[in-house]
mmCIF file of C-alpha atoms and ligand atoms in Angstrom:
data_model
loop_
_atom_site.group_PDB
_atom_site.id
_atom_site.type_symbol
_atom_site.label_atom_id
_atom_site.label_comp_id
_atom_site.label_asym_id
_atom_site.label_seq_id
_atom_site.Cartn_x
_atom_site.Cartn_y
_atom_site.Cartn_z
ATOM 1 C CA MET F 366 -31.020 28.581 23.453
ATOM 2 C CA ASN F 367 -30.988 30.853 20.858
ATOM 3 C CA SER F 368 -34.192 31.779 19.212
ATOM 4 C CA SER F 369 -33.121 33.994 16.276
ATOM 5 C CA ILE F 370 -32.638 32.393 13.211
ATOM 6 C CA TYR F 371 -29.653 33.376 10.771
ATOM 7 C CA ASP F 372 -29.915 33.308 6.970
ATOM 8 C CA ILE F 373 -26.859 31.582 6.685
ATOM 9 C CA ILE F 374 -24.907 29.863 9.381
ATOM 10 C CA ILE F 375 -21.544 28.555 8.235
ATOM 11 C CA VAL F 376 -19.839 25.945 10.207
ATOM 12 C CA GLY F 377 -15.435 26.129 10.220
ATOM 13 C CA GLY F 378 -13.128 29.279 10.167
ATOM 14 C CA GLY F 379 -10.728 28.291 7.343
ATOM 15 C CA PRO F 380 -10.229 29.799 4.428
ATOM 16 C CA ALA F 381 -13.529 28.324 3.124
ATOM 17 C CA GLY F 382 -15.554 29.262 5.573
ATOM 18 C CA LEU F 383 -14.519 32.724 5.932
ATOM 19 C CA THR F 384 -15.143 33.645 2.065
ATOM 20 C CA ALA F 385 -18.002 32.105 2.375
ATOM 21 C CA GLY F 386 -18.914 34.519 5.579
ATOM 22 C CA LEU F 387 -17.319 37.536 3.556
ATOM 23 C CA TYR F 388 -19.955 36.719 0.517
ATOM 24 C CA ALA F 389 -22.869 36.189 2.392
ATOM 25 C CA SER F 390 -22.251 39.575 4.767
ATOM 26 C CA ARG F 391 -21.249 41.563 1.737
ATOM 27 C CA ALA F 392 -24.675 40.268 0.997
ATOM 28 C CA ARG F 393 -26.447 41.912 3.249
ATOM 29 C CA LEU F 394 -27.608 38.381 4.697
ATOM 30 C CA LYS F 395 -27.482 37.703 8.815
ATOM 31 C CA THR F 396 -24.789 35.498 8.633
ATOM 32 C CA LEU F 397 -23.195 33.594 11.711
ATOM 33 C CA LEU F 398 -19.506 31.745 11.122
ATOM 34 C CA ILE F 399 -19.334 29.167 14.290
ATOM 35 C CA GLU F 400 -15.500 28.003 14.510
ATOM 36 C CA LYS F 401 -14.533 25.442 17.266
ATOM 37 C CA ILE F 402 -10.919 26.672 18.331
ATOM 38 C CA ALA F 403 -9.516 29.409 16.268
ATOM 39 C CA LEU F 404 -9.907 30.470 12.932
ATOM 40 C CA GLY F 405 -7.683 29.356 10.177
ATOM 41 C CA GLY F 406 -7.237 25.702 10.268
ATOM 42 C CA GLN F 407 -4.587 23.435 8.869
ATOM 43 C CA VAL F 408 -3.930 27.249 6.796
ATOM 44 C CA THR F 409 -2.282 28.490 9.998
ATOM 45 C CA LYS F 410 0.339 25.684 10.246
ATOM 46 C CA SER F 411 1.721 27.193 6.763
ATOM 47 C CA GLU F 412 5.121 29.070 7.479
ATOM 48 C CA GLN F 413 4.658 30.452 4.074
ATOM 49 C CA ILE F 414 2.327 30.142 1.559
ATOM 50 C CA GLU F 415 3.934 30.772 -1.885
ATOM 51 C CA ASN F 416 0.907 30.026 -4.151
ATOM 52 C CA TYR F 417 -1.807 31.911 -3.615
ATOM 53 C CA PRO F 418 -2.430 34.382 -6.400
ATOM 54 C CA GLY F 419 -1.325 37.872 -5.883
ATOM 55 C CA PHE F 420 1.204 37.781 -2.945
ATOM 56 C CA GLU F 421 4.315 37.620 -4.773
ATOM 57 C CA GLU F 422 6.836 37.468 -2.373
ATOM 58 C CA GLY F 423 3.993 34.872 -0.560
ATOM 59 C CA ILE F 424 2.317 35.397 2.613
ATOM 60 C CA SER F 425 2.329 33.440 6.017
ATOM 61 C CA GLY F 426 -1.043 31.618 6.666
ATOM 62 C CA PHE F 427 -1.846 33.094 9.929
ATOM 63 C CA GLN F 428 -1.707 36.524 8.133
ATOM 64 C CA LEU F 429 -3.598 35.556 5.774
ATOM 65 C CA ILE F 430 -6.261 34.534 7.518
ATOM 66 C CA GLN F 431 -5.975 37.858 9.941
ATOM 67 C CA ASN F 432 -6.571 40.134 6.796
ATOM 68 C CA LEU F 433 -9.277 37.720 5.728
ATOM 69 C CA GLU F 434 -11.156 37.768 9.120
ATOM 70 C CA LYS F 435 -11.203 41.729 9.377
ATOM 71 C CA GLN F 436 -12.513 41.887 5.985
ATOM 72 C CA ALA F 437 -15.190 39.175 6.513
ATOM 73 C CA LYS F 438 -15.971 40.947 9.918
ATOM 74 C CA GLY F 439 -15.727 44.467 8.326
ATOM 75 C CA PHE F 440 -18.994 43.858 6.611
ATOM 76 C CA GLY F 441 -20.644 42.837 9.703
ATOM 77 C CA LEU F 442 -19.967 38.695 10.032
ATOM 78 C CA THR F 443 -20.531 37.347 13.350
ATOM 79 C CA VAL F 444 -18.458 34.993 14.892
ATOM 80 C CA GLU F 445 -19.099 32.642 17.597
ATOM 81 C CA THR F 446 -16.744 29.810 19.327
ATOM 82 C CA GLY F 447 -18.773 26.458 19.987
ATOM 83 C CA ASP F 448 -18.344 23.128 18.651
ATOM 84 C CA VAL F 449 -21.050 21.655 16.604
ATOM 85 C CA GLN F 450 -21.679 18.824 17.599
ATOM 86 C CA ALA F 451 -24.808 17.440 15.934
ATOM 87 C CA ILE F 452 -27.567 18.566 13.093
ATOM 88 C CA VAL F 453 -30.957 18.728 14.910
ATOM 89 C CA SER F 454 -33.091 19.166 12.184
ATOM 90 C CA LEU F 455 -33.166 20.147 8.389
ATOM 91 C CA HIS F 456 -36.422 21.971 7.720
ATOM 92 C CA LYS F 457 -36.836 24.214 4.439
ATOM 93 C CA ASN F 458 -37.158 27.537 6.143
ATOM 94 C CA LYS F 459 -35.443 26.265 9.594
ATOM 95 C CA LYS F 460 -32.332 24.257 10.084
ATOM 96 C CA THR F 461 -30.918 23.593 13.634
ATOM 97 C CA LEU F 462 -27.740 22.441 15.467
ATOM 98 C CA LYS F 463 -27.033 21.800 18.474
ATOM 99 C CA VAL F 464 -23.524 23.632 19.529
ATOM 100 C CA GLN F 465 -22.602 22.111 23.215
ATOM 101 C CA ASP F 466 -25.570 23.290 25.182
ATOM 102 C CA ARG F 467 -27.356 25.506 23.229
ATOM 103 C CA GLU F 468 -29.033 25.493 19.861
ATOM 104 C CA PHE F 469 -28.622 27.652 16.258
ATOM 105 C CA HIS F 470 -30.883 28.109 13.632
ATOM 106 C CA CYS F 471 -30.657 29.310 10.257
ATOM 107 C CA LYS F 472 -32.274 29.014 6.825
ATOM 108 C CA ALA F 473 -29.495 28.083 4.763
ATOM 109 C CA LEU F 474 -26.294 25.442 6.145
ATOM 110 C CA ILE F 475 -22.589 26.008 4.478
ATOM 111 C CA ILE F 476 -20.441 23.251 6.085
ATOM 112 C CA ALA F 477 -16.622 24.248 5.740
ATOM 113 C CA THR F 478 -15.188 22.070 8.507
ATOM 114 C CA GLY F 479 -12.184 21.469 6.753
ATOM 115 C CA SER F 480 -10.038 18.157 7.250
ATOM 116 C CA GLU F 481 -7.110 17.209 10.031
ATOM 117 C CA SER F 482 -4.055 15.385 10.498
ATOM 118 C CA ASN F 483 -3.904 11.934 10.055
ATOM 119 C CA ALA F 484 -2.477 9.597 12.632
ATOM 120 C CA LEU F 485 0.245 6.923 12.142
ATOM 121 C CA GLY F 486 -1.350 4.840 14.397
ATOM 122 C CA VAL F 487 2.076 3.340 15.424
ATOM 123 C CA GLU F 488 2.992 3.019 19.226
ATOM 124 C CA GLY F 489 4.549 5.678 20.926
ATOM 125 C CA GLU F 490 2.640 8.146 18.754
ATOM 126 C CA ASP F 491 0.484 9.239 21.210
ATOM 127 C CA THR F 492 2.611 8.722 24.226
ATOM 128 C CA LEU F 493 5.100 11.148 22.880
ATOM 129 C CA LEU F 494 2.668 13.612 21.027
ATOM 130 C CA GLY F 495 4.174 17.221 22.727
ATOM 131 C CA ARG F 496 7.171 15.516 23.597
ATOM 132 C CA GLY F 497 8.819 15.225 20.142
ATOM 133 C CA VAL F 498 5.933 13.944 18.115
ATOM 134 C CA SER F 499 4.057 17.037 16.123
ATOM 135 C CA TYR F 500 1.856 17.448 12.981
ATOM 136 C CA CYS F 501 3.022 20.869 12.497
ATOM 137 C CA ALA F 502 6.391 22.006 12.015
ATOM 138 C CA THR F 503 5.451 25.892 11.712
ATOM 139 C CA CYS F 504 4.247 25.480 15.331
ATOM 140 C CA ASP F 505 6.723 23.340 16.951
ATOM 141 C CA GLY F 506 10.113 23.568 14.298
ATOM 142 C CA ALA F 507 12.225 25.790 16.966
ATOM 143 C CA PHE F 508 12.178 23.314 19.817
ATOM 144 C CA PHE F 509 14.281 21.228 17.739
ATOM 145 C CA ARG F 510 16.982 23.954 16.578
ATOM 146 C CA ASP F 511 20.250 22.338 15.556
ATOM 147 C CA ARG F 512 19.137 19.183 16.199
ATOM 148 C CA GLU F 513 18.197 15.842 13.738
ATOM 149 C CA VAL F 514 14.356 15.727 13.120
ATOM 150 C CA ALA F 515 12.431 13.094 10.611
ATOM 151 C CA VAL F 516 9.522 13.914 8.393
ATOM 152 C CA VAL F 517 7.322 11.017 7.742
ATOM 153 C CA GLY F 518 5.335 11.318 4.099
ATOM 154 C CA GLY F 519 6.060 12.215 0.832
ATOM 155 C CA GLY F 520 3.186 14.590 0.090
ATOM 156 C CA ASP F 521 3.110 18.724 -0.814
ATOM 157 C CA ALA F 522 2.930 19.089 3.115
ATOM 158 C CA ALA F 523 5.838 16.720 4.147
ATOM 159 C CA VAL F 524 7.843 18.536 2.491
ATOM 160 C CA GLU F 525 6.952 22.048 2.082
ATOM 161 C CA GLU F 526 7.084 21.699 6.432
ATOM 162 C CA ALA F 527 10.666 19.575 5.470
ATOM 163 C CA LEU F 528 12.144 22.813 3.583
ATOM 164 C CA PHE F 529 10.848 24.870 6.407
ATOM 165 C CA LEU F 530 12.856 23.080 9.155
ATOM 166 C CA THR F 531 16.074 23.256 7.065
ATOM 167 C CA ARG F 532 16.066 26.735 8.628
ATOM 168 C CA LEU F 533 15.997 25.649 12.126
ATOM 169 C CA VAL F 534 17.271 21.950 12.483
ATOM 170 C CA LYS F 535 20.563 20.545 11.902
ATOM 171 C CA LYS F 536 19.206 17.876 9.660
ATOM 172 C CA VAL F 537 16.113 16.123 8.269
ATOM 173 C CA HIS F 538 15.119 12.901 7.179
ATOM 174 C CA ILE F 539 12.007 12.252 4.847
ATOM 175 C CA ILE F 540 10.818 8.981 5.457
ATOM 176 C CA HIS F 541 8.630 7.923 2.550
ATOM 177 C CA ARG F 542 7.101 4.264 2.239
ATOM 178 C CA ARG F 543 7.233 4.766 -1.899
ATOM 179 C CA ASP F 544 10.838 5.412 -4.225
ATOM 180 C CA GLU F 545 8.934 8.804 -5.316
ATOM 181 C CA LEU F 546 7.406 11.822 -3.857
ATOM 182 C CA ARG F 547 4.065 12.629 -4.279
ATOM 183 C CA ALA F 548 4.479 16.045 -4.164
ATOM 184 C CA ILE F 549 4.762 18.753 -6.762
ATOM 185 C CA LYS F 550 7.752 19.069 -8.979
ATOM 186 C CA ILE F 551 8.976 22.187 -7.752
ATOM 187 C CA LEU F 552 9.162 21.139 -3.984
ATOM 188 C CA GLN F 553 10.532 17.995 -5.061
ATOM 189 C CA GLU F 554 12.938 19.486 -6.721
ATOM 190 C CA ARG F 555 14.007 21.753 -3.922
ATOM 191 C CA ALA F 556 14.420 19.312 -1.291
ATOM 192 C CA LEU F 557 16.219 16.665 -3.322
ATOM 193 C CA ALA F 558 18.577 19.430 -3.941
ATOM 194 C CA HIS F 559 19.192 20.314 -0.412
ATOM 195 C CA GLU F 560 21.947 19.656 1.821
ATOM 196 C CA LYS F 561 20.366 19.420 5.254
ATOM 197 C CA ILE F 562 17.694 17.082 3.823
ATOM 198 C CA ALA F 563 18.324 13.252 3.664
ATOM 199 C CA PHE F 564 15.787 10.668 2.109
ATOM 200 C CA ILE F 565 14.897 7.216 3.971
ATOM 201 C CA TRP F 566 13.340 5.628 0.590
ATOM 202 C CA ASN F 567 10.401 2.348 0.724
ATOM 203 C CA THR F 568 10.571 2.755 4.393
ATOM 204 C CA VAL F 569 7.840 2.990 6.919
ATOM 205 C CA VAL F 570 7.712 4.120 10.876
ATOM 206 C CA GLU F 571 7.210 0.696 13.303
ATOM 207 C CA LYS F 572 7.435 2.539 16.210
ATOM 208 C CA ILE F 573 8.736 5.981 17.738
ATOM 209 C CA GLU F 574 10.827 4.907 20.681
ATOM 210 C CA GLY F 575 12.210 7.138 24.206
ATOM 211 C CA GLU F 576 11.362 7.427 27.708
ATOM 212 C CA ASN F 577 10.355 11.307 28.288
ATOM 213 C CA SER F 578 10.867 12.319 24.622
ATOM 214 C CA VAL F 579 11.587 11.156 21.051
ATOM 215 C CA GLU F 580 14.629 9.609 21.106
ATOM 216 C CA ALA F 581 14.697 6.980 17.982
ATOM 217 C CA LEU F 582 12.760 5.548 15.579
ATOM 218 C CA LYS F 583 12.103 2.043 14.210
ATOM 219 C CA LEU F 584 11.804 1.853 10.761
ATOM 220 C CA LYS F 585 11.461 -0.961 8.475
ATOM 221 C CA ASN F 586 12.377 -1.147 4.669
ATOM 222 C CA ILE F 587 9.458 -2.788 3.316
ATOM 223 C CA LYS F 588 11.268 -3.121 -0.416
ATOM 224 C CA GLU F 589 14.083 -4.883 1.351
ATOM 225 C CA ASP F 590 12.209 -6.450 4.315
ATOM 226 C CA ARG F 591 14.578 -4.890 6.365
ATOM 227 C CA ALA F 592 14.608 -3.355 9.926
ATOM 228 C CA PHE F 593 16.674 -0.559 11.345
ATOM 229 C CA SER F 594 16.574 2.322 14.110
ATOM 230 C CA LEU F 595 17.420 6.273 13.363
ATOM 231 C CA SER F 596 18.369 8.539 16.590
ATOM 232 C CA VAL F 597 16.076 11.525 15.995
ATOM 233 C CA GLU F 598 14.727 13.899 18.338
ATOM 234 C CA GLY F 599 11.673 14.901 16.527
ATOM 235 C CA VAL F 600 9.241 13.281 14.221
ATOM 236 C CA PHE F 601 6.775 15.442 11.665
ATOM 237 C CA ILE F 602 4.048 13.459 10.890
ATOM 238 C CA TYR F 603 2.406 14.354 7.238
ATOM 239 C CA VAL F 604 0.814 11.417 6.174
ATOM 240 C CA GLY F 605 -2.369 13.066 4.555
ATOM 241 C CA LEU F 606 -5.704 14.717 5.847
ATOM 242 C CA ARG F 607 -9.405 13.299 6.762
ATOM 243 C CA PRO F 608 -12.510 15.227 6.512
ATOM 244 C CA ASN F 609 -13.914 16.485 9.880
ATOM 245 C CA THR F 610 -17.270 14.578 8.681
ATOM 246 C CA THR F 611 -17.971 11.973 11.970
ATOM 247 C CA TRP F 612 -20.353 14.652 13.555
ATOM 248 C CA LEU F 613 -22.958 14.354 9.707
ATOM 249 C CA LYS F 614 -22.821 10.617 9.515
ATOM 250 C CA ASN F 615 -26.023 9.547 9.320
ATOM 251 C CA ARG F 616 -27.571 13.004 8.306
ATOM 252 C CA LEU F 617 -25.459 13.805 4.702
ATOM 253 C CA PRO F 618 -24.166 10.825 2.296
ATOM 254 C CA LEU F 619 -20.306 10.960 2.633
ATOM 255 C CA THR F 620 -17.656 9.190 0.461
ATOM 256 C CA GLU F 621 -16.015 5.866 1.629
ATOM 257 C CA GLN F 622 -13.459 8.485 2.567
ATOM 258 C CA GLY F 623 -15.956 10.977 4.685
ATOM 259 C CA PHE F 624 -15.752 13.746 2.063
ATOM 260 C CA ILE F 625 -19.285 15.417 1.085
ATOM 261 C CA GLU F 626 -20.399 15.165 -2.621
ATOM 262 C CA THR F 627 -21.665 18.329 -3.940
ATOM 263 C CA ASP F 628 -22.784 19.839 -7.260
ATOM 264 C CA HIS F 629 -21.634 22.554 -9.041
ATOM 265 C CA GLY F 630 -23.217 25.228 -6.700
ATOM 266 C CA MET F 631 -21.353 23.371 -3.565
ATOM 267 C CA GLU F 632 -25.220 22.282 -2.682
ATOM 268 C CA THR F 633 -25.190 18.868 -1.247
ATOM 269 C CA SER F 634 -28.048 16.300 -1.825
ATOM 270 C CA LEU F 635 -30.238 18.140 0.734
ATOM 271 C CA PRO F 636 -31.581 21.130 0.094
ATOM 272 C CA GLY F 637 -30.369 24.285 1.569
ATOM 273 C CA VAL F 638 -27.147 22.079 2.818
ATOM 274 C CA PHE F 639 -23.936 23.452 1.221
ATOM 275 C CA ALA F 640 -20.304 22.354 1.884
ATOM 276 C CA ALA F 641 -16.918 24.082 0.454
ATOM 277 C CA GLY F 642 -13.158 23.546 0.841
ATOM 278 C CA ASP F 643 -11.429 20.822 2.001
ATOM 279 C CA VAL F 644 -14.575 18.490 3.172
ATOM 280 C CA ARG F 645 -15.715 18.521 0.412
ATOM 281 C CA HIS F 646 -15.041 15.911 -2.524
ATOM 282 C CA LYS F 647 -12.702 17.728 -5.056
ATOM 283 C CA LEU F 648 -9.972 17.337 -7.224
ATOM 284 C CA LEU F 649 -7.774 20.203 -5.672
ATOM 285 C CA ARG F 650 -7.446 21.208 -1.941
ATOM 286 C CA GLN F 651 -5.887 24.693 -2.042
ATOM 287 C CA ILE F 652 -6.585 28.127 -0.669
ATOM 288 C CA ALA F 653 -7.171 29.376 -3.940
ATOM 289 C CA THR F 654 -9.994 26.135 -4.480
ATOM 290 C CA ALA F 655 -11.187 26.867 -0.944
ATOM 291 C CA VAL F 656 -12.158 30.466 -1.773
ATOM 292 C CA GLY F 657 -13.806 29.886 -4.613
ATOM 293 C CA ASP F 658 -15.638 26.741 -3.218
ATOM 294 C CA GLY F 659 -16.637 29.501 -0.421
ATOM 295 C CA SER F 660 -17.612 32.512 -2.281
ATOM 296 C CA THR F 661 -19.294 29.990 -4.921
ATOM 297 C CA ALA F 662 -21.363 28.104 -1.791
ATOM 298 C CA ALA F 663 -22.344 31.787 -0.146
ATOM 299 C CA PHE F 664 -23.656 32.872 -3.758
ATOM 300 C CA ALA F 665 -25.384 29.614 -4.003
ATOM 301 C CA ALA F 666 -27.122 30.014 -0.670
ATOM 302 C CA GLU F 667 -28.198 33.292 -1.411
ATOM 303 C CA LYS F 668 -29.996 32.113 -4.305
ATOM 304 C CA TYR F 669 -31.419 29.328 -2.243
ATOM 305 C CA LEU F 670 -33.099 32.075 0.448
ATOM 306 C CA ASP F 671 -34.359 34.273 -2.779
ATOM 307 C CA SER F 672 -36.365 30.355 -3.563
ATOM 308 C CA LEU F 673 -38.048 30.326 0.061
HETATM 309 P P1 NAP V 1176 -1.336 13.910 0.855
HETATM 310 O O1 NAP V 1176 -0.973 14.401 -0.485
HETATM 311 O O2 NAP V 1176 -2.524 13.151 0.970
HETATM 312 O O3 NAP V 1176 0.248 13.206 1.050
HETATM 313 C C1 NAP V 1176 0.116 12.617 1.975
HETATM 314 C C2 NAP V 1176 1.789 11.634 1.771
HETATM 315 O O4 NAP V 1176 1.609 10.520 3.267
HETATM 316 C C3 NAP V 1176 1.982 10.420 0.582
HETATM 317 O O5 NAP V 1176 3.085 10.712 0.369
HETATM 318 C C4 NAP V 1176 1.368 9.170 1.327
HETATM 319 O O6 NAP V 1176 2.130 8.271 0.504
HETATM 320 C C5 NAP V 1176 1.929 9.516 2.663
HETATM 321 N N1 NAP V 1176 0.850 8.339 3.427
HETATM 322 C C6 NAP V 1176 0.009 8.499 3.623
HETATM 323 N N2 NAP V 1176 -0.451 7.262 4.561
HETATM 324 C C7 NAP V 1176 0.824 6.839 4.957
HETATM 325 C C8 NAP V 1176 0.845 5.531 6.071
HETATM 326 N N3 NAP V 1176 0.143 5.173 6.627
HETATM 327 N N4 NAP V 1176 2.291 5.713 6.001
HETATM 328 C C9 NAP V 1176 3.370 6.323 5.968
HETATM 329 N N5 NAP V 1176 2.735 6.945 4.391
HETATM 330 C C10 NAP V 1176 1.796 7.439 4.801
HETATM 331 O O7 NAP V 1176 -1.471 14.880 2.244
HETATM 332 P P2 NAP V 1176 -0.764 16.103 2.525
HETATM 333 O O8 NAP V 1176 0.629 16.402 2.182
HETATM 334 O O9 NAP V 1176 -0.958 16.540 3.574
HETATM 335 O O10 NAP V 1176 -1.651 17.222 1.637
HETATM 336 C C11 NAP V 1176 -2.949 17.334 1.654
HETATM 337 C C12 NAP V 1176 -3.530 18.247 0.329
HETATM 338 O O11 NAP V 1176 -3.143 19.584 0.875
HETATM 339 C C13 NAP V 1176 -2.997 17.918 -0.999
HETATM 340 O O12 NAP V 1176 -4.660 17.851 -1.625
HETATM 341 C C14 NAP V 1176 -2.124 18.847 -0.976
HETATM 342 O O13 NAP V 1176 -2.117 19.257 -2.303
HETATM 343 C C15 NAP V 1176 -2.621 20.255 -0.407
HETATM 344 N N6 NAP V 1176 -1.404 21.040 -0.059
HETATM 345 C C16 NAP V 1176 -0.728 21.884 -0.662
HETATM 346 C C17 NAP V 1176 0.119 22.383 -0.647
HETATM 347 C C18 NAP V 1176 0.811 23.586 -1.197
HETATM 348 O O14 NAP V 1176 0.024 23.959 -2.277
HETATM 349 N N7 NAP V 1176 1.897 24.358 -0.621
HETATM 350 C C19 NAP V 1176 0.673 22.576 0.985
HETATM 351 C C20 NAP V 1176 0.131 21.245 1.847
HETATM 352 C C21 NAP V 1176 -0.874 20.581 1.505
HETATM 353 P P3 NAP V 1176 1.887 7.863 -1.377
HETATM 354 O O15 NAP V 1176 2.258 8.948 -1.732
HETATM 355 O O16 NAP V 1176 2.535 6.352 -1.595
HETATM 356 O O17 NAP V 1176 0.351 7.793 -0.936
#
């Protein structure tokens, strides 16, 4: 049992949470950030970020998070590792969180738990995970040097990671369920022009096959209703993200997809409870918008504390 009360507790240590931590600590508020595994979230899966303002040569996700962590801790942010399982109570002056067998208390709460990769939900995906199936090209790409791999999806993540993989592998097949990419134009142009990238359009993965590791994908062209097979040794799945909000069910109103609604000050429908970053229902999910959310949430939380 941890009986001291923090001014602000932030749940989640990606760019939104760390920025909220930086702003709150710099405002001299007693602030704790609780992160489940390692700081960074989805960002650490990015080998090179080239659209975060101020870094003209780009910056790796890992480096950006290291810088942010150092900066926030420099202003006094406390970071704890722990899996926040539930909100126990939500009083105006005291909100209680259950973190494994401990309880933490705060006056204002900022939820920045981000999102995680969607699974395809096909046979072989679970059993061959780590043996050819991956959700992170930056982490696992090097295992497939000079091999042939597939990337599933047509969004920014799929195309960006396919481009990253071309530096390592022999060939990348991008398998997309439509005949048009969702990714932004600059990524589309690069991928469409890349000699190591081949596109398989209007196609879905039905099964991932292999004895001990991935050997082939069973595919289906949904326009022509035609099944076929593709020999690859790796498959990287980038079919969107889902918010990490299951622990908030029945506590906080969520959208149909599980995102948190907030007002312009990042406050949820519960007074003193704020949300920031990818976990929030919003138009654009980027590091630039996450840090904006984080700073706004910390500022609004400070105003909430003033009002108590
Ligand atoms: P996303 O934008 O939601 O794209 C998901 C892709 O997967 C779409 O092409 C979608 O097809 C496809 N898909 C979804 N479910 C599928 C299924 N069951 N089977 C086959 N394909 C399926 O997700 P994301 O690429 O992970 O990006 C998430 C967010 O992060 C976005 O807001 C994105 O802009 C942002 N992001 C930004 C950057 C960057 O700025 N550098 C990098 C990575 C991510 P349809 O197109 O047919 O729907």
